[in-house]
């Protein structure tokens, strides 16, 4: 008789949310079925580690940690959280944290093979409309507040979708969106006092074809549109990562370009992503000094005072009357 900690048992029975709670980590906020935590795998200010309760998986949108693991199941989290200890030691850590019993099995149990089932992810949404911008005032206000309303024309759509299952089944939602390379819709909107980010479908980079020689790479689509506002005549091809964890996909796409400019966030995740890009493609240029003093291009754009038309200038009537005074 042998004592054994079953990895399959841990994956089937241990809730990642419960494990995080027992380790002393609480979510910063919830978005649908996803919980967002301030990453405990690295230093960060904004919550970017996402946990899907239903699927039992996690993904760190903020970048790689010392283990190199960006997401996965509860055991993958343990391997990252307790890095660099061994796989059996991670199972023991999880078992202790969750107070799981140790199974006693015979040699015959080792010889029995459980049939493996392929994991399938069933979409929890249904797209009910893809419309041009300007139909929904809330989306229009959001894009105007980001300073990229004109640049978004023809480059973004209004995405209307309905939740297909769960507590919010039947509820309709809307967001501004654009497509990535897989045809999935990357979504952005504002809910209350925070920005909403999601993806309907498989996460991937977005590629905008242009010059065959010059490429500009951005972390986010809003940064790309902000740059386009300042560079309306630019003909560069463009890659938008949509997540710094997709930097490897960007490297594959960027390899053929003679000139590459990177406009990444001025934070640790952005710096790490740039270092990875530069290691693979040494000729890449860091253009983040363009918005020095700000985290990203869009933040710099939003900080600018709005342009006023002549008749919108403050005290305009007093100034006009002053010209008639004798």
PDB file of C-alpha atoms in Angstrom:
ATOM      1  CA  UNK A   1       0.000   0.000   0.000  1.00  0.00           C
ATOM      2  CA  UNK A   2       1.391   3.390  -1.051  1.00  0.00           C
ATOM      3  CA  UNK A   3       0.407   6.877  -0.006  1.00  0.00           C
ATOM      4  CA  UNK A   4      -0.108   9.122  -3.011  1.00  0.00           C
ATOM      5  CA  UNK A   5      -1.260  12.630  -3.851  1.00  0.00           C
ATOM      6  CA  UNK A   6      -3.314  12.411  -7.033  1.00  0.00           C
ATOM      7  CA  UNK A   7      -2.779  15.343  -9.406  1.00  0.00           C
ATOM      8  CA  UNK A   8      -6.050  14.560 -11.178  1.00  0.00           C
ATOM      9  CA  UNK A   9      -7.866  14.678  -7.849  1.00  0.00           C
ATOM     10  CA  UNK A  10      -6.403  18.109  -7.160  1.00  0.00           C
ATOM     11  CA  UNK A  11      -7.390  19.415 -10.596  1.00  0.00           C
ATOM     12  CA  UNK A  12     -10.915  18.007 -10.243  1.00  0.00           C
ATOM     13  CA  UNK A  13     -11.616  18.940  -6.635  1.00  0.00           C
ATOM     14  CA  UNK A  14      -9.604  22.037  -5.743  1.00  0.00           C
ATOM     15  CA  UNK A  15     -11.140  25.394  -6.545  1.00  0.00           C
ATOM     16  CA  UNK A  16      -8.477  27.894  -7.574  1.00  0.00           C
ATOM     17  CA  UNK A  17     -10.500  30.694  -5.974  1.00  0.00           C
ATOM     18  CA  UNK A  18     -10.645  28.753  -2.695  1.00  0.00           C
ATOM     19  CA  UNK A  19      -6.901  28.091  -2.833  1.00  0.00           C
ATOM     20  CA  UNK A  20      -6.189  31.785  -3.367  1.00  0.00           C
ATOM     21  CA  UNK A  21      -8.443  32.650  -0.430  1.00  0.00           C
ATOM     22  CA  UNK A  22      -6.592  30.211   1.821  1.00  0.00           C
ATOM     23  CA  UNK A  23      -3.305  31.720   0.689  1.00  0.00           C
ATOM     24  CA  UNK A  24      -4.589  35.160   1.715  1.00  0.00           C
ATOM     25  CA  UNK A  25      -5.446  36.653  -1.672  1.00  0.00           C
ATOM     26  CA  UNK A  26      -8.808  38.302  -2.376  1.00  0.00           C
ATOM     27  CA  UNK A  27     -10.052  39.495  -5.782  1.00  0.00           C
ATOM     28  CA  UNK A  28      -9.962  43.219  -6.525  1.00  0.00           C
ATOM     29  CA  UNK A  29     -13.137  43.037  -8.616  1.00  0.00           C
ATOM     30  CA  UNK A  30     -15.361  40.749 -10.657  1.00  0.00           C
ATOM     31  CA  UNK A  31     -16.179  41.030 -14.366  1.00  0.00           C
ATOM     32  CA  UNK A  32     -18.854  38.513 -15.346  1.00  0.00           C
ATOM     33  CA  UNK A  33     -17.577  35.067 -14.368  1.00  0.00           C
ATOM     34  CA  UNK A  34     -14.000  36.265 -14.100  1.00  0.00           C
ATOM     35  CA  UNK A  35     -12.272  37.508 -10.959  1.00  0.00           C
ATOM     36  CA  UNK A  36      -9.347  39.905 -11.225  1.00  0.00           C
ATOM     37  CA  UNK A  37      -6.535  39.856  -8.655  1.00  0.00           C
ATOM     38  CA  UNK A  38      -3.470  41.982  -8.142  1.00  0.00           C
ATOM     39  CA  UNK A  39      -0.896  39.455  -9.247  1.00  0.00           C
ATOM     40  CA  UNK A  40       0.786  37.663  -6.384  1.00  0.00           C
ATOM     41  CA  UNK A  41       3.320  36.250  -8.861  1.00  0.00           C
ATOM     42  CA  UNK A  42       5.060  39.584  -9.471  1.00  0.00           C
ATOM     43  CA  UNK A  43       4.782  43.256  -8.508  1.00  0.00           C
ATOM     44  CA  UNK A  44       1.986  45.300 -10.069  1.00  0.00           C
ATOM     45  CA  UNK A  45      -0.411  48.145  -9.297  1.00  0.00           C
ATOM     46  CA  UNK A  46      -3.456  47.258 -11.424  1.00  0.00           C
ATOM     47  CA  UNK A  47      -5.270  43.908 -11.107  1.00  0.00           C
ATOM     48  CA  UNK A  48      -4.429  41.784 -14.147  1.00  0.00           C
ATOM     49  CA  UNK A  49      -4.413  38.179 -12.966  1.00  0.00           C
ATOM     50  CA  UNK A  50      -7.731  36.765 -14.138  1.00  0.00           C
ATOM     51  CA  UNK A  51      -9.429  33.637 -12.753  1.00  0.00           C
ATOM     52  CA  UNK A  52     -12.415  32.018 -14.469  1.00  0.00           C
ATOM     53  CA  UNK A  53     -14.371  30.251 -11.731  1.00  0.00           C
ATOM     54  CA  UNK A  54     -16.368  27.999 -14.053  1.00  0.00           C
ATOM     55  CA  UNK A  55     -13.419  26.760 -16.102  1.00  0.00           C
ATOM     56  CA  UNK A  56     -11.031  26.606 -13.163  1.00  0.00           C
ATOM     57  CA  UNK A  57      -8.274  28.385 -15.072  1.00  0.00           C
ATOM     58  CA  UNK A  58      -6.201  31.529 -14.658  1.00  0.00           C
ATOM     59  CA  UNK A  59      -4.278  33.870 -16.923  1.00  0.00           C
ATOM     60  CA  UNK A  60      -1.930  36.722 -16.029  1.00  0.00           C
ATOM     61  CA  UNK A  61      -2.480  39.556 -18.523  1.00  0.00           C
ATOM     62  CA  UNK A  62       0.302  41.620 -16.987  1.00  0.00           C
ATOM     63  CA  UNK A  63       3.247  39.572 -18.214  1.00  0.00           C
ATOM     64  CA  UNK A  64       5.535  36.731 -17.334  1.00  0.00           C
ATOM     65  CA  UNK A  65       6.807  35.957 -13.836  1.00  0.00           C
ATOM     66  CA  UNK A  66       9.970  34.196 -12.687  1.00  0.00           C
ATOM     67  CA  UNK A  67       8.530  30.757 -13.513  1.00  0.00           C
ATOM     68  CA  UNK A  68       7.655  31.693 -17.093  1.00  0.00           C
ATOM     69  CA  UNK A  69       4.136  30.263 -16.618  1.00  0.00           C
ATOM     70  CA  UNK A  70       1.435  32.686 -17.824  1.00  0.00           C
ATOM     71  CA  UNK A  71      -1.695  30.686 -17.037  1.00  0.00           C
ATOM     72  CA  UNK A  72      -3.328  27.275 -16.715  1.00  0.00           C
ATOM     73  CA  UNK A  73      -5.056  25.197 -14.063  1.00  0.00           C
ATOM     74  CA  UNK A  74      -4.665  25.134 -10.292  1.00  0.00           C
ATOM     75  CA  UNK A  75      -1.472  23.048 -10.465  1.00  0.00           C
ATOM     76  CA  UNK A  76       0.073  25.410 -13.018  1.00  0.00           C
ATOM     77  CA  UNK A  77      -0.684  28.212 -10.576  1.00  0.00           C
ATOM     78  CA  UNK A  78       1.044  26.293  -7.794  1.00  0.00           C
ATOM     79  CA  UNK A  79       4.109  25.714  -9.957  1.00  0.00           C
ATOM     80  CA  UNK A  80       4.284  29.447 -10.575  1.00  0.00           C
ATOM     81  CA  UNK A  81       3.407  30.560  -7.034  1.00  0.00           C
ATOM     82  CA  UNK A  82       5.947  28.269  -5.316  1.00  0.00           C
ATOM     83  CA  UNK A  83       8.555  28.374  -8.062  1.00  0.00           C
ATOM     84  CA  UNK A  84      11.115  26.743  -8.262  1.00  0.00           C
ATOM     85  CA  UNK A  85      10.046  23.744  -6.136  1.00  0.00           C
ATOM     86  CA  UNK A  86       9.287  20.396  -7.798  1.00  0.00           C
ATOM     87  CA  UNK A  87       5.949  19.107  -9.097  1.00  0.00           C
ATOM     88  CA  UNK A  88       5.402  16.629  -6.190  1.00  0.00           C
ATOM     89  CA  UNK A  89       6.269  19.382  -3.702  1.00  0.00           C
ATOM     90  CA  UNK A  90       3.660  21.667  -5.302  1.00  0.00           C
ATOM     91  CA  UNK A  91       1.020  18.938  -4.967  1.00  0.00           C
ATOM     92  CA  UNK A  92       1.949  18.601  -1.294  1.00  0.00           C
ATOM     93  CA  UNK A  93       1.673  22.382  -0.797  1.00  0.00           C
ATOM     94  CA  UNK A  94      -1.804  22.447  -2.348  1.00  0.00           C
ATOM     95  CA  UNK A  95      -2.899  19.407  -0.351  1.00  0.00           C
ATOM     96  CA  UNK A  96      -1.767  21.020   2.900  1.00  0.00           C
ATOM     97  CA  UNK A  97      -3.397  24.353   2.080  1.00  0.00           C
ATOM     98  CA  UNK A  98      -6.718  22.694   1.222  1.00  0.00           C
ATOM     99  CA  UNK A  99      -6.498  19.973   3.915  1.00  0.00           C
ATOM    100  CA  UNK A 100      -6.984  17.174   1.383  1.00  0.00           C
ATOM    101  CA  UNK A 101      -6.624  13.555   2.483  1.00  0.00           C
ATOM    102  CA  UNK A 102      -3.744  11.494   1.077  1.00  0.00           C
ATOM    103  CA  UNK A 103      -5.033   8.548  -0.959  1.00  0.00           C
ATOM    104  CA  UNK A 104      -3.800   5.051  -0.261  1.00  0.00           C
ATOM    105  CA  UNK A 105      -3.503   3.034  -3.425  1.00  0.00           C
ATOM    106  CA  UNK A 106      -2.193  -0.367  -4.475  1.00  0.00           C
ATOM    107  CA  UNK A 107       0.090  -1.247  -7.354  1.00  0.00           C
ATOM    108  CA  UNK A 108      -2.994  -2.337  -9.294  1.00  0.00           C
ATOM    109  CA  UNK A 109      -4.339   1.203  -9.067  1.00  0.00           C
ATOM    110  CA  UNK A 110      -1.214   2.474 -10.811  1.00  0.00           C
ATOM    111  CA  UNK A 111      -1.899   0.160 -13.738  1.00  0.00           C
ATOM    112  CA  UNK A 112      -5.451   1.423 -14.204  1.00  0.00           C
ATOM    113  CA  UNK A 113      -5.668   4.235 -16.659  1.00  0.00           C
ATOM    114  CA  UNK A 114      -8.431   6.754 -16.520  1.00  0.00           C
ATOM    115  CA  UNK A 115      -9.737   7.721 -19.944  1.00  0.00           C
ATOM    116  CA  UNK A 116      -8.630  11.232 -20.768  1.00  0.00           C
ATOM    117  CA  UNK A 117     -11.238  13.688 -21.918  1.00  0.00           C
ATOM    118  CA  UNK A 118     -10.393  16.582 -24.136  1.00  0.00           C
ATOM    119  CA  UNK A 119     -11.233  19.885 -22.500  1.00  0.00           C
ATOM    120  CA  UNK A 120     -13.761  21.850 -24.483  1.00  0.00           C
ATOM    121  CA  UNK A 121     -14.660  25.444 -23.919  1.00  0.00           C
ATOM    122  CA  UNK A 122     -18.233  26.238 -24.769  1.00  0.00           C
ATOM    123  CA  UNK A 123     -18.784  29.883 -25.681  1.00  0.00           C
ATOM    124  CA  UNK A 124     -20.844  31.617 -23.028  1.00  0.00           C
ATOM    125  CA  UNK A 125     -22.056  34.343 -25.362  1.00  0.00           C
ATOM    126  CA  UNK A 126     -23.851  34.906 -28.628  1.00  0.00           C
ATOM    127  CA  UNK A 127     -23.167  37.932 -30.815  1.00  0.00           C
ATOM    128  CA  UNK A 128     -26.465  39.513 -31.829  1.00  0.00           C
ATOM    129  CA  UNK A 129     -25.211  42.564 -33.703  1.00  0.00           C
ATOM    130  CA  UNK A 130     -22.129  44.191 -35.208  1.00  0.00           C
ATOM    131  CA  UNK A 131     -22.903  47.817 -36.006  1.00  0.00           C
ATOM    132  CA  UNK A 132     -21.109  50.935 -37.131  1.00  0.00           C
ATOM    133  CA  UNK A 133     -20.058  53.456 -34.499  1.00  0.00           C
ATOM    134  CA  UNK A 134     -22.557  56.146 -33.638  1.00  0.00           C
ATOM    135  CA  UNK A 135     -25.582  53.947 -32.941  1.00  0.00           C
ATOM    136  CA  UNK A 136     -25.130  53.656 -29.173  1.00  0.00           C
ATOM    137  CA  UNK A 137     -24.465  56.939 -27.321  1.00  0.00           C
ATOM    138  CA  UNK A 138     -22.638  55.265 -24.416  1.00  0.00           C
ATOM    139  CA  UNK A 139     -20.059  53.728 -26.761  1.00  0.00           C
ATOM    140  CA  UNK A 140     -19.679  57.042 -28.561  1.00  0.00           C
ATOM    141  CA  UNK A 141     -19.100  58.888 -25.276  1.00  0.00           C
ATOM    142  CA  UNK A 142     -16.542  56.303 -24.197  1.00  0.00           C
ATOM    143  CA  UNK A 143     -14.464  56.611 -27.372  1.00  0.00           C
ATOM    144  CA  UNK A 144     -14.745  60.405 -27.280  1.00  0.00           C
ATOM    145  CA  UNK A 145     -13.498  60.382 -23.688  1.00  0.00           C
ATOM    146  CA  UNK A 146     -10.445  58.434 -24.831  1.00  0.00           C
ATOM    147  CA  UNK A 147      -9.755  61.078 -27.465  1.00  0.00           C
ATOM    148  CA  UNK A 148      -9.832  58.697 -30.434  1.00  0.00           C
ATOM    149  CA  UNK A 149     -13.392  59.059 -31.773  1.00  0.00           C
ATOM    150  CA  UNK A 150     -12.348  60.126 -35.269  1.00  0.00           C
ATOM    151  CA  UNK A 151      -9.578  57.538 -35.514  1.00  0.00           C
ATOM    152  CA  UNK A 152     -11.973  54.776 -34.426  1.00  0.00           C
ATOM    153  CA  UNK A 153     -14.230  55.357 -37.451  1.00  0.00           C
ATOM    154  CA  UNK A 154     -13.928  52.369 -39.761  1.00  0.00           C
ATOM    155  CA  UNK A 155     -11.486  50.688 -37.370  1.00  0.00           C
ATOM    156  CA  UNK A 156     -13.887  49.757 -34.560  1.00  0.00           C
ATOM    157  CA  UNK A 157     -17.453  48.509 -34.364  1.00  0.00           C
ATOM    158  CA  UNK A 158     -20.251  48.368 -31.822  1.00  0.00           C
ATOM    159  CA  UNK A 159     -20.525  44.757 -30.635  1.00  0.00           C
ATOM    160  CA  UNK A 160     -23.833  43.677 -29.095  1.00  0.00           C
ATOM    161  CA  UNK A 161     -23.963  40.256 -27.478  1.00  0.00           C
ATOM    162  CA  UNK A 162     -26.053  38.166 -25.118  1.00  0.00           C
ATOM    163  CA  UNK A 163     -24.938  35.834 -22.329  1.00  0.00           C
ATOM    164  CA  UNK A 164     -25.938  32.266 -23.216  1.00  0.00           C
ATOM    165  CA  UNK A 165     -25.716  30.523 -19.828  1.00  0.00           C
ATOM    166  CA  UNK A 166     -25.233  31.087 -16.114  1.00  0.00           C
ATOM    167  CA  UNK A 167     -26.687  33.662 -13.710  1.00  0.00           C
ATOM    168  CA  UNK A 168     -26.669  36.391 -16.373  1.00  0.00           C
ATOM    169  CA  UNK A 169     -28.237  34.207 -19.053  1.00  0.00           C
ATOM    170  CA  UNK A 170     -30.278  36.266 -21.488  1.00  0.00           C
ATOM    171  CA  UNK A 171     -28.765  39.607 -20.500  1.00  0.00           C
ATOM    172  CA  UNK A 172     -27.571  41.785 -23.360  1.00  0.00           C
ATOM    173  CA  UNK A 173     -24.361  43.793 -23.343  1.00  0.00           C
ATOM    174  CA  UNK A 174     -22.510  46.102 -25.699  1.00  0.00           C
ATOM    175  CA  UNK A 175     -18.957  47.337 -26.173  1.00  0.00           C
ATOM    176  CA  UNK A 176     -16.654  48.940 -28.676  1.00  0.00           C
ATOM    177  CA  UNK A 177     -14.669  46.232 -30.420  1.00  0.00           C
ATOM    178  CA  UNK A 178     -12.154  45.284 -33.086  1.00  0.00           C
ATOM    179  CA  UNK A 179     -11.083  41.932 -34.477  1.00  0.00           C
ATOM    180  CA  UNK A 180      -7.865  40.073 -33.836  1.00  0.00           C
ATOM    181  CA  UNK A 181      -6.138  37.640 -36.189  1.00  0.00           C
ATOM    182  CA  UNK A 182      -8.468  34.764 -35.288  1.00  0.00           C
ATOM    183  CA  UNK A 183     -11.566  36.829 -36.085  1.00  0.00           C
ATOM    184  CA  UNK A 184     -12.470  37.121 -32.395  1.00  0.00           C
ATOM    185  CA  UNK A 185     -13.683  40.454 -31.042  1.00  0.00           C
ATOM    186  CA  UNK A 186     -11.551  42.351 -28.549  1.00  0.00           C
ATOM    187  CA  UNK A 187     -13.872  44.481 -26.411  1.00  0.00           C
ATOM    188  CA  UNK A 188     -13.423  47.769 -24.559  1.00  0.00           C
ATOM    189  CA  UNK A 189     -15.942  49.896 -22.675  1.00  0.00           C
ATOM    190  CA  UNK A 190     -16.344  51.791 -19.435  1.00  0.00           C
ATOM    191  CA  UNK A 191     -18.433  50.362 -16.614  1.00  0.00           C
ATOM    192  CA  UNK A 192     -18.817  52.751 -13.716  1.00  0.00           C
ATOM    193  CA  UNK A 193     -15.389  54.119 -12.860  1.00  0.00           C
ATOM    194  CA  UNK A 194     -13.288  51.435 -14.518  1.00  0.00           C
ATOM    195  CA  UNK A 195     -12.469  50.243 -17.998  1.00  0.00           C
ATOM    196  CA  UNK A 196     -13.973  46.947 -19.132  1.00  0.00           C
ATOM    197  CA  UNK A 197     -11.730  44.593 -21.153  1.00  0.00           C
ATOM    198  CA  UNK A 198     -12.735  41.248 -22.611  1.00  0.00           C
ATOM    199  CA  UNK A 199     -12.530  39.084 -25.700  1.00  0.00           C
ATOM    200  CA  UNK A 200     -15.306  37.175 -27.457  1.00  0.00           C
ATOM    201  CA  UNK A 201     -13.376  34.202 -28.780  1.00  0.00           C
ATOM    202  CA  UNK A 202      -9.734  33.239 -28.883  1.00  0.00           C
ATOM    203  CA  UNK A 203      -7.197  35.834 -27.733  1.00  0.00           C
ATOM    204  CA  UNK A 204      -4.697  36.896 -30.430  1.00  0.00           C
ATOM    205  CA  UNK A 205      -2.772  39.852 -31.817  1.00  0.00           C
ATOM    206  CA  UNK A 206      -4.290  42.313 -34.286  1.00  0.00           C
ATOM    207  CA  UNK A 207      -2.370  43.047 -37.493  1.00  0.00           C
ATOM    208  CA  UNK A 208      -2.979  46.094 -39.683  1.00  0.00           C
ATOM    209  CA  UNK A 209      -1.100  45.761 -43.004  1.00  0.00           C
ATOM    210  CA  UNK A 210       0.807  48.697 -44.423  1.00  0.00           C
ATOM    211  CA  UNK A 211       4.433  49.313 -45.332  1.00  0.00           C
ATOM    212  CA  UNK A 212       6.545  46.217 -45.993  1.00  0.00           C
ATOM    213  CA  UNK A 213       9.591  47.879 -44.415  1.00  0.00           C
ATOM    214  CA  UNK A 214       8.332  49.773 -41.366  1.00  0.00           C
ATOM    215  CA  UNK A 215       6.344  48.291 -38.460  1.00  0.00           C
ATOM    216  CA  UNK A 216       4.941  49.888 -35.305  1.00  0.00           C
ATOM    217  CA  UNK A 217       4.003  47.671 -32.362  1.00  0.00           C
ATOM    218  CA  UNK A 218       1.566  48.675 -29.603  1.00  0.00           C
ATOM    219  CA  UNK A 219       0.328  47.001 -26.443  1.00  0.00           C
ATOM    220  CA  UNK A 220      -3.232  48.240 -26.821  1.00  0.00           C
ATOM    221  CA  UNK A 221      -5.556  49.323 -29.597  1.00  0.00           C
ATOM    222  CA  UNK A 222      -6.314  52.634 -27.890  1.00  0.00           C
ATOM    223  CA  UNK A 223      -2.593  53.435 -27.962  1.00  0.00           C
ATOM    224  CA  UNK A 224      -2.492  52.604 -31.678  1.00  0.00           C
ATOM    225  CA  UNK A 225      -5.412  54.945 -32.406  1.00  0.00           C
ATOM    226  CA  UNK A 226      -3.825  57.658 -30.229  1.00  0.00           C
ATOM    227  CA  UNK A 227      -0.593  57.377 -32.224  1.00  0.00           C
ATOM    228  CA  UNK A 228      -2.637  57.515 -35.427  1.00  0.00           C
ATOM    229  CA  UNK A 229      -4.185  60.782 -34.280  1.00  0.00           C
ATOM    230  CA  UNK A 230      -0.691  62.286 -33.985  1.00  0.00           C
ATOM    231  CA  UNK A 231       0.540  60.589 -37.173  1.00  0.00           C
ATOM    232  CA  UNK A 232      -2.392  60.672 -39.606  1.00  0.00           C
ATOM    233  CA  UNK A 233      -0.143  60.232 -42.665  1.00  0.00           C
ATOM    234  CA  UNK A 234       1.710  57.197 -41.289  1.00  0.00           C
ATOM    235  CA  UNK A 235       1.844  54.158 -43.582  1.00  0.00           C
ATOM    236  CA  UNK A 236       3.466  51.711 -41.134  1.00  0.00           C
ATOM    237  CA  UNK A 237       2.199  48.203 -40.759  1.00  0.00           C
ATOM    238  CA  UNK A 238       0.883  47.817 -37.207  1.00  0.00           C
ATOM    239  CA  UNK A 239       0.759  45.032 -34.647  1.00  0.00           C
ATOM    240  CA  UNK A 240      -1.413  45.437 -31.550  1.00  0.00           C
ATOM    241  CA  UNK A 241      -0.552  42.831 -28.912  1.00  0.00           C
ATOM    242  CA  UNK A 242      -3.945  42.976 -27.138  1.00  0.00           C
ATOM    243  CA  UNK A 243      -1.991  41.341 -24.277  1.00  0.00           C
ATOM    244  CA  UNK A 244       1.738  41.447 -23.492  1.00  0.00           C
ATOM    245  CA  UNK A 245       1.585  37.662 -23.155  1.00  0.00           C
ATOM    246  CA  UNK A 246       1.201  37.481 -26.936  1.00  0.00           C
ATOM    247  CA  UNK A 247       4.663  38.956 -27.522  1.00  0.00           C
ATOM    248  CA  UNK A 248       5.884  35.677 -29.078  1.00  0.00           C
ATOM    249  CA  UNK A 249       3.203  35.912 -31.774  1.00  0.00           C
ATOM    250  CA  UNK A 250       4.260  39.489 -32.461  1.00  0.00           C
ATOM    251  CA  UNK A 251       7.908  38.454 -32.829  1.00  0.00           C
ATOM    252  CA  UNK A 252       7.015  35.873 -35.476  1.00  0.00           C
ATOM    253  CA  UNK A 253       5.042  38.488 -37.409  1.00  0.00           C
ATOM    254  CA  UNK A 254       7.628  41.255 -37.022  1.00  0.00           C
ATOM    255  CA  UNK A 255      10.699  39.287 -38.065  1.00  0.00           C
ATOM    256  CA  UNK A 256      10.625  40.398 -41.723  1.00  0.00           C
ATOM    257  CA  UNK A 257      10.543  44.169 -41.075  1.00  0.00           C
ATOM    258  CA  UNK A 258      13.687  46.268 -41.445  1.00  0.00           C
ATOM    259  CA  UNK A 259      12.434  49.031 -39.128  1.00  0.00           C
ATOM    260  CA  UNK A 260      10.428  48.310 -35.986  1.00  0.00           C
ATOM    261  CA  UNK A 261       9.159  50.884 -33.480  1.00  0.00           C
ATOM    262  CA  UNK A 262       7.715  49.719 -30.159  1.00  0.00           C
ATOM    263  CA  UNK A 263       5.247  51.845 -28.170  1.00  0.00           C
ATOM    264  CA  UNK A 264       4.828  49.778 -25.005  1.00  0.00           C
ATOM    265  CA  UNK A 265       3.551  50.867 -21.595  1.00  0.00           C
ATOM    266  CA  UNK A 266       6.071  52.512 -19.318  1.00  0.00           C
ATOM    267  CA  UNK A 267       5.658  49.934 -16.558  1.00  0.00           C
ATOM    268  CA  UNK A 268       7.296  46.668 -15.603  1.00  0.00           C
ATOM    269  CA  UNK A 269       5.137  44.531 -17.887  1.00  0.00           C
ATOM    270  CA  UNK A 270       5.827  46.829 -20.831  1.00  0.00           C
ATOM    271  CA  UNK A 271       9.548  46.910 -20.107  1.00  0.00           C
ATOM    272  CA  UNK A 272       9.658  43.107 -19.903  1.00  0.00           C
ATOM    273  CA  UNK A 273       7.773  42.749 -23.174  1.00  0.00           C
ATOM    274  CA  UNK A 274      10.156  45.174 -24.883  1.00  0.00           C
ATOM    275  CA  UNK A 275      13.195  43.290 -23.579  1.00  0.00           C
ATOM    276  CA  UNK A 276      11.821  40.035 -24.986  1.00  0.00           C
ATOM    277  CA  UNK A 277      11.128  41.720 -28.326  1.00  0.00           C
ATOM    278  CA  UNK A 278      14.591  43.314 -28.404  1.00  0.00           C
ATOM    279  CA  UNK A 279      16.337  40.032 -27.605  1.00  0.00           C
ATOM    280  CA  UNK A 280      14.655  38.426 -30.595  1.00  0.00           C
ATOM    281  CA  UNK A 281      14.886  41.459 -32.912  1.00  0.00           C
ATOM    282  CA  UNK A 282      17.808  43.669 -31.802  1.00  0.00           C
ATOM    283  CA  UNK A 283      17.014  46.436 -34.298  1.00  0.00           C
ATOM    284  CA  UNK A 284      13.698  47.313 -32.617  1.00  0.00           C
ATOM    285  CA  UNK A 285      13.506  50.904 -31.341  1.00  0.00           C
ATOM    286  CA  UNK A 286      11.937  51.863 -28.007  1.00  0.00           C
ATOM    287  CA  UNK A 287       9.609  54.813 -28.674  1.00  0.00           C
ATOM    288  CA  UNK A 288       8.087  55.041 -25.193  1.00  0.00           C
ATOM    289  CA  UNK A 289       9.946  58.304 -24.558  1.00  0.00           C
ATOM    290  CA  UNK A 290       7.322  59.838 -26.850  1.00  0.00           C
ATOM    291  CA  UNK A 291       4.963  59.811 -23.861  1.00  0.00           C
ATOM    292  CA  UNK A 292       7.516  60.172 -21.050  1.00  0.00           C
ATOM    293  CA  UNK A 293       5.751  61.032 -17.815  1.00  0.00           C
ATOM    294  CA  UNK A 294       2.715  58.926 -18.739  1.00  0.00           C
ATOM    295  CA  UNK A 295       2.053  55.201 -18.645  1.00  0.00           C
ATOM    296  CA  UNK A 296       1.020  54.911 -22.287  1.00  0.00           C
ATOM    297  CA  UNK A 297       0.238  56.882 -25.443  1.00  0.00           C
ATOM    298  CA  UNK A 298      -3.475  57.161 -24.754  1.00  0.00           C
ATOM    299  CA  UNK A 299      -2.915  58.466 -21.229  1.00  0.00           C
ATOM    300  CA  UNK A 300      -0.779  61.258 -22.686  1.00  0.00           C
ATOM    301  CA  UNK A 301      -3.450  62.029 -25.272  1.00  0.00           C
ATOM    302  CA  UNK A 302      -6.211  62.233 -22.671  1.00  0.00           C
ATOM    303  CA  UNK A 303      -4.136  64.608 -20.542  1.00  0.00           C
ATOM    304  CA  UNK A 304      -4.085  67.241 -23.290  1.00  0.00           C
ATOM    305  CA  UNK A 305      -6.494  70.160 -22.908  1.00  0.00           C
ATOM    306  CA  UNK A 306      -9.322  69.949 -25.440  1.00  0.00           C
ATOM    307  CA  UNK A 307      -9.010  72.097 -28.531  1.00  0.00           C
ATOM    308  CA  UNK A 308     -11.491  74.964 -28.509  1.00  0.00           C
ATOM    309  CA  UNK A 309     -13.068  76.559 -31.511  1.00  0.00           C
ATOM    310  CA  UNK A 310     -12.833  80.382 -31.556  1.00  0.00           C
ATOM    311  CA  UNK A 311     -16.402  80.836 -30.351  1.00  0.00           C
ATOM    312  CA  UNK A 312     -15.813  78.387 -27.479  1.00  0.00           C
ATOM    313  CA  UNK A 313     -12.992  80.424 -25.987  1.00  0.00           C
ATOM    314  CA  UNK A 314     -13.624  81.580 -22.435  1.00  0.00           C
ATOM    315  CA  UNK A 315     -14.757  85.237 -21.970  1.00  0.00           C
ATOM    316  CA  UNK A 316     -14.988  85.624 -25.744  1.00  0.00           C
ATOM    317  CA  UNK A 317     -17.773  88.243 -25.526  1.00  0.00           C
ATOM    318  CA  UNK A 318     -15.761  90.406 -23.126  1.00  0.00           C
ATOM    319  CA  UNK A 319     -12.818  90.254 -25.519  1.00  0.00           C
ATOM    320  CA  UNK A 320     -14.966  91.198 -28.499  1.00  0.00           C
ATOM    321  CA  UNK A 321     -16.603  94.104 -26.632  1.00  0.00           C
ATOM    322  CA  UNK A 322     -13.198  95.378 -25.566  1.00  0.00           C
ATOM    323  CA  UNK A 323     -12.343  96.112 -29.196  1.00  0.00           C
ATOM    324  CA  UNK A 324     -15.271  98.577 -29.349  1.00  0.00           C
ATOM    325  CA  UNK A 325     -14.371 100.463 -26.182  1.00  0.00           C
ATOM    326  CA  UNK A 326     -13.016 103.947 -26.688  1.00  0.00           C
TER     327      UNK A 326
END
